[in-house]
PDB file of C-alpha atoms in Angstrom:
ATOM      1  CA  UNK A  10     121.151 151.536 213.340  1.00 49.00           C
ATOM      2  CA  UNK A  11     120.123 155.042 212.372  1.00 50.00           C
ATOM      3  CA  UNK A  12     117.970 157.098 214.676  1.00 50.00           C
ATOM      4  CA  UNK A  13     115.206 159.068 213.049  1.00 49.00           C
ATOM      5  CA  UNK A  14     114.142 162.431 214.294  1.00 46.00           C
ATOM      6  CA  UNK A  15     110.671 163.184 212.945  1.00 49.00           C
ATOM      7  CA  UNK A  16     110.676 166.673 214.412  1.00 48.00           C
ATOM      8  CA  UNK A  17     113.705 167.661 212.328  1.00 51.00           C
ATOM      9  CA  UNK A  18     112.582 166.855 208.798  1.00 49.00           C
ATOM     10  CA  UNK A  19     109.150 167.199 207.277  1.00 50.00           C
ATOM     11  CA  UNK A  20     106.983 167.197 210.377  1.00 50.00           C
ATOM     12  CA  UNK A  21     107.067 170.892 211.172  1.00 60.00           C
ATOM     13  CA  UNK A  22     107.037 174.070 209.168  1.00 72.00           C
ATOM     14  CA  UNK A  23     110.399 175.389 208.103  1.00 91.00           C
ATOM     15  CA  UNK A  24     111.338 179.001 208.673  1.00 90.00           C
ATOM     16  CA  UNK A  25     111.083 179.639 204.929  1.00 91.00           C
ATOM     17  CA  UNK A  26     107.497 178.331 204.879  1.00 93.00           C
ATOM     18  CA  UNK A  27     106.582 180.477 207.893  1.00 92.00           C
ATOM     19  CA  UNK A  28     108.136 183.523 206.244  1.00 92.00           C
ATOM     20  CA  UNK A  29     106.329 182.764 202.980  1.00 93.00           C
ATOM     21  CA  UNK A  30     102.990 182.366 204.761  1.00 92.00           C
ATOM     22  CA  UNK A  31     103.387 185.612 206.734  1.00 93.00           C
ATOM     23  CA  UNK A  32     104.272 187.532 203.592  1.00 92.00           C
ATOM     24  CA  UNK A  33     101.665 185.971 201.313  1.00 93.00           C
ATOM     25  CA  UNK A  34      98.843 186.191 203.833  1.00 92.00           C
ATOM     26  CA  UNK A  35      99.423 189.344 205.861  1.00 93.00           C
ATOM     27  CA  UNK A  36     101.736 191.787 204.116  1.00 94.00           C
ATOM     28  CA  UNK A  37     102.110 191.377 200.362  1.00 92.00           C
ATOM     29  CA  UNK A  38      98.426 191.820 199.296  1.00 93.00           C
ATOM     30  CA  UNK A  39      98.056 195.223 201.039  1.00 94.00           C
ATOM     31  CA  UNK A  40     101.482 196.334 199.780  1.00 94.00           C
ATOM     32  CA  UNK A  41     100.562 195.433 196.188  1.00 94.00           C
ATOM     33  CA  UNK A  42      97.253 197.300 196.540  1.00 94.00           C
ATOM     34  CA  UNK A  43      99.091 200.348 197.969  1.00 94.00           C
ATOM     35  CA  UNK A  44     101.559 200.268 195.063  1.00 93.00           C
ATOM     36  CA  UNK A  45      98.710 200.043 192.565  1.00 93.00           C
ATOM     37  CA  UNK A  46      96.758 202.891 194.178  1.00 93.00           C
ATOM     38  CA  UNK A  47      99.721 205.247 194.544  1.00 92.00           C
ATOM     39  CA  UNK A  48     101.482 204.147 191.316  1.00 91.00           C
ATOM     40  CA  UNK A  49     104.732 203.743 193.234  1.00 92.00           C
ATOM     41  CA  UNK A  50     107.159 200.860 192.973  1.00 91.00           C
ATOM     42  CA  UNK A  51     107.511 198.330 195.745  1.00 93.00           C
ATOM     43  CA  UNK A  52     111.014 199.675 196.377  1.00 93.00           C
ATOM     44  CA  UNK A  53     109.701 203.206 196.914  1.00 93.00           C
ATOM     45  CA  UNK A  54     107.122 201.823 199.352  1.00 94.00           C
ATOM     46  CA  UNK A  55     109.872 199.902 201.154  1.00 94.00           C
ATOM     47  CA  UNK A  56     111.963 203.044 201.569  1.00 93.00           C
ATOM     48  CA  UNK A  57     108.886 205.017 202.656  1.00 93.00           C
ATOM     49  CA  UNK A  58     108.140 202.546 205.437  1.00 95.00           C
ATOM     50  CA  UNK A  59     111.789 202.458 206.539  1.00 94.00           C
ATOM     51  CA  UNK A  60     111.577 206.259 206.772  1.00 95.00           C
ATOM     52  CA  UNK A  61     108.379 205.944 208.837  1.00 95.00           C
ATOM     53  CA  UNK A  62     110.091 203.406 211.110  1.00 96.00           C
ATOM     54  CA  UNK A  63     113.010 205.809 211.610  1.00 96.00           C
ATOM     55  CA  UNK A  64     110.609 208.652 212.419  1.00 96.00           C
ATOM     56  CA  UNK A  65     108.785 206.411 214.892  1.00 96.00           C
ATOM     57  CA  UNK A  66     112.127 205.572 216.515  1.00 95.00           C
ATOM     58  CA  UNK A  67     112.893 209.289 216.758  1.00 96.00           C
ATOM     59  CA  UNK A  68     109.475 209.961 218.297  1.00 96.00           C
ATOM     60  CA  UNK A  69     109.934 207.201 220.882  1.00 94.00           C
ATOM     61  CA  UNK A  70     113.577 208.034 221.744  1.00 95.00           C
ATOM     62  CA  UNK A  71     113.982 208.721 225.458  1.00 95.00           C
ATOM     63  CA  UNK A  72     117.621 209.797 225.678  1.00 96.00           C
ATOM     64  CA  UNK A  73     119.751 212.391 223.933  1.00 97.00           C
ATOM     65  CA  UNK A  74     121.841 209.644 222.324  1.00 97.00           C
ATOM     66  CA  UNK A  75     118.699 207.891 221.084  1.00 96.00           C
ATOM     67  CA  UNK A  76     117.333 211.133 219.668  1.00 97.00           C
ATOM     68  CA  UNK A  77     120.590 211.878 217.841  1.00 97.00           C
ATOM     69  CA  UNK A  78     120.844 208.307 216.555  1.00 97.00           C
ATOM     70  CA  UNK A  79     117.241 208.122 215.306  1.00 96.00           C
ATOM     71  CA  UNK A  80     117.437 211.666 213.952  1.00 96.00           C
ATOM     72  CA  UNK A  81     120.490 210.719 211.886  1.00 97.00           C
ATOM     73  CA  UNK A  82     118.827 207.546 210.662  1.00 96.00           C
ATOM     74  CA  UNK A  83     115.728 209.584 209.741  1.00 96.00           C
ATOM     75  CA  UNK A  84     117.800 212.014 207.683  1.00 96.00           C
ATOM     76  CA  UNK A  85     119.629 209.169 205.911  1.00 94.00           C
ATOM     77  CA  UNK A  86     116.329 207.410 205.157  1.00 92.00           C
ATOM     78  CA  UNK A  87     114.752 210.630 203.879  1.00 92.00           C
ATOM     79  CA  UNK A  88     117.667 211.213 201.502  1.00 92.00           C
ATOM     80  CA  UNK A  89     117.625 207.554 200.450  1.00 87.00           C
ATOM     81  CA  UNK A  90     113.887 207.688 199.765  1.00 85.00           C
ATOM     82  CA  UNK A  91     114.344 210.795 197.666  1.00 85.00           C
ATOM     83  CA  UNK A  92     117.427 209.875 195.653  1.00 88.00           C
ATOM     84  CA  UNK A  93     117.130 206.125 195.278  1.00 86.00           C
ATOM     85  CA  UNK A  94     113.402 205.514 195.613  1.00 84.00           C
ATOM     86  CA  UNK A  95     113.086 202.996 192.784  1.00 87.00           C
ATOM     87  CA  UNK A  96     116.396 201.173 193.164  1.00 90.00           C
ATOM     88  CA  UNK A  97     115.977 197.490 194.017  1.00 89.00           C
ATOM     89  CA  UNK A  98     116.651 196.569 197.626  1.00 87.00           C
ATOM     90  CA  UNK A  99     117.440 193.340 199.431  1.00 89.00           C
ATOM     91  CA  UNK A 100     115.759 191.736 202.374  1.00 91.00           C
ATOM     92  CA  UNK A 101     116.776 188.912 204.689  1.00 92.00           C
ATOM     93  CA  UNK A 102     114.418 186.149 205.763  1.00 93.00           C
ATOM     94  CA  UNK A 103     116.190 185.907 209.124  1.00 93.00           C
ATOM     95  CA  UNK A 104     115.680 189.637 209.735  1.00 95.00           C
ATOM     96  CA  UNK A 105     111.986 189.442 208.720  1.00 95.00           C
ATOM     97  CA  UNK A 106     111.376 186.532 211.085  1.00 94.00           C
ATOM     98  CA  UNK A 107     113.259 188.318 213.883  1.00 95.00           C
ATOM     99  CA  UNK A 108     111.120 191.429 213.337  1.00 95.00           C
ATOM    100  CA  UNK A 109     107.967 189.284 213.353  1.00 95.00           C
ATOM    101  CA  UNK A 110     109.066 187.625 216.613  1.00 95.00           C
ATOM    102  CA  UNK A 111     109.767 191.005 218.208  1.00 95.00           C
ATOM    103  CA  UNK A 112     106.383 192.273 217.004  1.00 95.00           C
ATOM    104  CA  UNK A 113     104.674 189.272 218.609  1.00 95.00           C
ATOM    105  CA  UNK A 114     106.661 189.884 221.808  1.00 94.00           C
ATOM    106  CA  UNK A 115     105.461 193.518 221.814  1.00 94.00           C
ATOM    107  CA  UNK A 116     101.874 192.337 221.343  1.00 94.00           C
ATOM    108  CA  UNK A 117     102.219 189.881 224.240  1.00 94.00           C
ATOM    109  CA  UNK A 118     103.696 192.641 226.411  1.00 93.00           C
ATOM    110  CA  UNK A 119     100.793 194.879 225.413  1.00 91.00           C
ATOM    111  CA  UNK A 120      98.300 192.167 226.364  1.00 92.00           C
ATOM    112  CA  UNK A 121      99.951 191.829 229.766  1.00 93.00           C
ATOM    113  CA  UNK A 122     100.372 195.530 230.526  1.00 91.00           C
ATOM    114  CA  UNK A 123      97.623 197.125 228.455  1.00 87.00           C
ATOM    115  CA  UNK A 124     100.065 199.501 226.725  1.00 86.00           C
ATOM    116  CA  UNK A 125     100.335 198.974 222.963  1.00 84.00           C
ATOM    117  CA  UNK A 126     102.711 201.865 222.212  1.00 80.00           C
ATOM    118  CA  UNK A 127     105.773 200.856 220.228  1.00 86.00           C
ATOM    119  CA  UNK A 128     104.381 197.859 218.327  1.00 90.00           C
ATOM    120  CA  UNK A 129     103.764 200.003 215.243  1.00 93.00           C
ATOM    121  CA  UNK A 130     107.533 200.237 214.724  1.00 95.00           C
ATOM    122  CA  UNK A 131     107.663 196.526 213.919  1.00 95.00           C
ATOM    123  CA  UNK A 132     104.697 196.830 211.562  1.00 95.00           C
ATOM    124  CA  UNK A 133     106.570 199.553 209.645  1.00 96.00           C
ATOM    125  CA  UNK A 134     109.707 197.391 209.529  1.00 96.00           C
ATOM    126  CA  UNK A 135     107.784 194.313 208.359  1.00 96.00           C
ATOM    127  CA  UNK A 136     105.954 196.227 205.637  1.00 96.00           C
ATOM    128  CA  UNK A 137     109.258 197.706 204.463  1.00 95.00           C
ATOM    129  CA  UNK A 138     110.960 194.319 204.402  1.00 95.00           C
ATOM    130  CA  UNK A 139     108.133 192.445 202.694  1.00 96.00           C
ATOM    131  CA  UNK A 140     107.791 195.230 200.113  1.00 94.00           C
ATOM    132  CA  UNK A 141     111.466 194.737 199.260  1.00 93.00           C
ATOM    133  CA  UNK A 142     110.939 191.068 198.302  1.00 93.00           C
ATOM    134  CA  UNK A 143     108.145 191.713 195.802  1.00 91.00           C
ATOM    135  CA  UNK A 144     109.645 191.477 192.332  1.00 88.00           C
ATOM    136  CA  UNK A 145     106.689 192.546 190.125  1.00 87.00           C
ATOM    137  CA  UNK A 146     103.495 194.463 190.757  1.00 87.00           C
ATOM    138  CA  UNK A 147     100.534 193.273 188.684  1.00 85.00           C
ATOM    139  CA  UNK A 148      98.509 195.921 186.836  1.00 85.00           C
ATOM    140  CA  UNK A 149      95.459 197.366 188.521  1.00 81.00           C
ATOM    141  CA  UNK A 150      92.260 195.469 187.948  1.00 77.00           C
ATOM    142  CA  UNK A 151      89.419 197.624 186.667  1.00 72.00           C
ATOM    143  CA  UNK A 152      85.865 196.820 187.696  1.00 65.00           C
ATOM    144  CA  UNK A 153      84.193 198.034 184.505  1.00 62.00           C
ATOM    145  CA  UNK A 154      85.502 198.879 181.047  1.00 60.00           C
ATOM    146  CA  UNK A 155      86.198 202.527 180.354  1.00 55.00           C
ATOM    147  CA  UNK A 156      83.419 204.697 178.893  1.00 56.00           C
ATOM    148  CA  UNK A 157      85.344 205.103 175.639  1.00 55.00           C
ATOM    149  CA  UNK A 158      85.458 201.306 175.245  1.00 55.00           C
ATOM    150  CA  UNK A 159      81.703 201.067 175.723  1.00 57.00           C
ATOM    151  CA  UNK A 160      81.047 203.854 173.227  1.00 55.00           C
ATOM    152  CA  UNK A 161      83.332 202.232 170.644  1.00 55.00           C
ATOM    153  CA  UNK A 162      81.471 198.922 170.893  1.00 57.00           C
ATOM    154  CA  UNK A 163      78.079 200.480 170.111  1.00 57.00           C
ATOM    155  CA  UNK A 164      76.899 200.383 166.447  1.00 57.00           C
TER     156      UNK A 164
END
């Protein structure tokens, strides 16, 4: 006789579905809009937000070792953003979900203590990681046709 475990298969959301929902709902639409507005690739935006995360780590460092570590990471990310801005990058679902869990933990800590400082680091990391998984950016949608198109259609 085979035991069935309904909680293992099909009853709950898989990690991939959770990751897909987080990306599709919270992160990818603003990233696409940012790419369209700035005319940058998603890979350049990913590297930009990794650089911002490194700078935030440097700002929040409390020891000499932490300052040196985050300073070095900031320099590496700045060079990477400058030299390889449009090179494709990879992202890991496990890392994105870990970052989301740590962000939620920071928010819960902030709710308990009233101090929100530090949660922005995880937002930068999540934006960088979700930007890396976007493969194509759709063209910008225009609200009205250009003036030259309107003039050309007149008799």
